[in-house]
Amino acid sequence: MAKSISLNVNAKSVKINVDDPDMPLLYALRDNLGLHGPRFGCGLGQCGACTVHVDGKAVRSCQVPLSSLTAKQKVVTLEGLAKGKTPHRVQQAFIDEQAAQCGYCINGMIMEAAAFLAASKNPNDADIKQALANNLCRCGTHARIVRAVKRAAANA
Ligand code: FES
Ligand code: FES
């Protein structure tokens, strides 16, 4: 029997009817709410393509069962990172540095970097590489991604 789950996503309260309350958050975001910023990459918590924020922390939404979330926890996706029409500083920096090739990893890179920069005011290259070490990019745009995160850090 379908169960109704209440969530707070991108500052809106939403209800989702699901057959399986342990369904991954990623599926609810993409399939029930039409938020396609988070990507399905590995589905195993290993690539980072599905990264979103829960209460400001970067998490892998393919590994978060809906049943583990409460309606008070704030889920933010790539779509909710901007303030109105103004991109988040990390989004703007990725545009300025043209950091994407195919773009598949970029949701995860931006969401991971945004959570990292919220807590790290003046990171060096090594800090940034460490923060993004578990986000995979098959296109090899790592150098531009690191430049973009440095640019965003400088624009705090
Ligand atoms: S799809 Fe979630 S970590 Fe790869
Ligand atoms: S830009 Fe293609 S996977 Fe990173």
XYZ file of C-alpha atoms and ligand atoms in Angstrom:
164
model
C 0.000 0.000 0.000
C 1.328 3.454 -0.887
C 2.664 5.512 1.992
C 2.796 9.295 2.126
C 6.197 10.756 3.061
C 6.663 14.444 3.937
C 9.902 16.155 3.010
C 11.315 19.649 2.870
C 13.009 20.079 -0.505
C 14.475 23.355 -1.730
C 12.614 25.231 1.042
C 9.200 23.763 0.105
C 7.182 21.176 2.000
C 6.284 18.301 -0.291
C 4.435 15.009 0.077
C 5.390 11.953 -1.909
C 3.376 8.745 -2.237
C 5.644 5.741 -2.424
C 5.183 1.985 -2.304
C 8.547 1.501 -0.584
C 9.501 3.993 2.179
C 13.081 2.745 1.913
C 13.300 3.964 -1.671
C 16.433 6.087 -2.182
C 15.988 9.851 -1.926
C 17.546 10.144 -5.393
C 14.611 8.331 -7.003
C 12.064 10.534 -5.229
C 13.887 13.708 -6.268
C 14.178 12.705 -9.907
C 11.062 10.618 -10.514
C 8.491 12.077 -8.109
C 9.620 15.712 -7.946
C 11.193 16.153 -11.392
C 14.464 17.479 -9.987
C 17.079 16.243 -12.438
C 20.117 18.070 -11.033
C 21.068 15.006 -8.975
C 22.230 12.264 -11.358
C 22.169 8.506 -11.163
C 25.753 7.363 -11.683
C 26.714 4.207 -9.832
C 23.805 3.848 -7.395
C 26.355 2.523 -4.896
C 27.615 5.646 -3.121
C 30.871 5.573 -5.063
C 30.760 8.296 -7.723
C 29.091 11.355 -6.153
C 26.882 12.210 -9.154
C 23.747 12.085 -6.968
C 25.021 14.451 -4.242
C 22.535 16.755 -2.490
C 22.634 18.620 0.819
C 20.740 17.460 3.900
C 20.889 20.112 6.610
C 23.910 21.622 4.864
C 25.918 18.401 4.608
C 26.757 16.808 1.268
C 25.207 13.346 1.092
C 24.852 10.728 -1.613
C 21.150 10.614 -2.268
C 21.329 7.135 -3.827
C 22.257 5.873 -0.353
C 19.658 7.791 1.701
C 16.392 5.884 2.269
C 13.355 8.166 2.383
C 12.414 6.563 5.702
C 15.577 7.998 7.304
C 14.499 11.617 6.687
C 12.125 13.807 8.657
C 9.969 16.634 7.329
C 12.145 19.082 9.287
C 15.384 18.157 7.584
C 16.264 20.517 4.782
C 17.073 18.805 1.507
C 18.676 21.072 -1.088
C 19.388 20.047 -4.658
C 21.325 21.804 -7.397
C 18.044 23.493 -8.375
C 17.709 25.022 -4.906
C 21.281 26.249 -4.517
C 20.783 29.548 -6.363
C 19.107 32.517 -4.688
C 16.319 33.303 -7.134
C 17.959 34.022 -10.471
C 21.389 34.585 -8.936
C 23.546 31.459 -9.181
C 25.390 30.252 -6.092
C 29.032 31.384 -6.190
C 30.143 27.811 -6.932
C 27.691 27.530 -9.842
C 28.903 30.860 -11.231
C 32.545 29.842 -10.878
C 31.923 26.572 -12.775
C 30.345 28.631 -15.577
C 33.197 31.164 -15.544
C 35.842 28.426 -15.703
C 33.800 26.358 -18.207
C 34.530 23.433 -15.901
C 32.169 20.901 -17.521
C 32.725 18.606 -20.471
C 29.866 16.088 -20.613
C 28.585 17.535 -17.331
C 27.518 14.250 -15.793
C 29.616 14.661 -12.643
C 29.071 18.395 -12.288
C 26.014 18.242 -10.012
C 28.069 16.268 -7.510
C 31.148 18.454 -7.881
C 29.139 21.630 -7.272
C 27.114 20.269 -4.356
C 30.194 18.759 -2.678
C 32.198 21.966 -3.242
C 29.396 24.201 -1.936
C 29.161 22.230 1.325
C 32.960 22.176 1.599
C 33.336 25.943 1.058
C 30.616 26.709 3.599
C 32.990 25.256 6.200
C 36.431 26.054 4.670
C 37.112 29.711 4.111
C 40.533 29.718 2.500
C 41.313 26.301 1.009
C 44.432 25.586 -1.027
C 44.612 23.241 -4.023
C 45.390 20.232 -1.837
C 42.381 20.930 0.404
C 40.086 21.195 -2.626
C 41.455 18.007 -4.199
C 40.978 16.186 -0.916
C 37.396 17.477 -0.574
C 36.515 16.263 -4.086
C 38.639 13.109 -4.063
C 35.610 10.816 -3.955
C 33.705 12.577 -6.724
C 34.530 10.885 -9.997
C 34.842 12.632 -13.376
C 35.310 10.379 -16.371
C 36.088 13.326 -18.658
C 39.208 14.395 -16.771
C 38.224 18.017 -16.180
C 39.694 17.957 -12.683
C 42.096 20.858 -13.270
C 39.277 23.178 -14.336
C 37.066 21.968 -11.500
C 39.766 22.791 -8.928
C 40.224 26.232 -10.553
C 36.476 26.818 -10.346
C 36.342 25.908 -6.654
C 39.303 28.227 -5.956
C 37.524 31.021 -7.813
C 34.372 30.412 -5.781
C 36.374 30.448 -2.540
C 37.861 33.810 -3.507
C 34.351 35.172 -4.157
C 33.072 34.423 -0.649
S 24.902 7.555 -7.962
Fe 25.101 7.994 -5.854
S 27.238 7.888 -5.489
Fe 27.038 7.256 -7.563
S 32.574 16.424 -17.038
Fe 32.059 14.436 -17.814
S 32.121 13.172 -16.063
Fe 32.916 15.045 -15.361
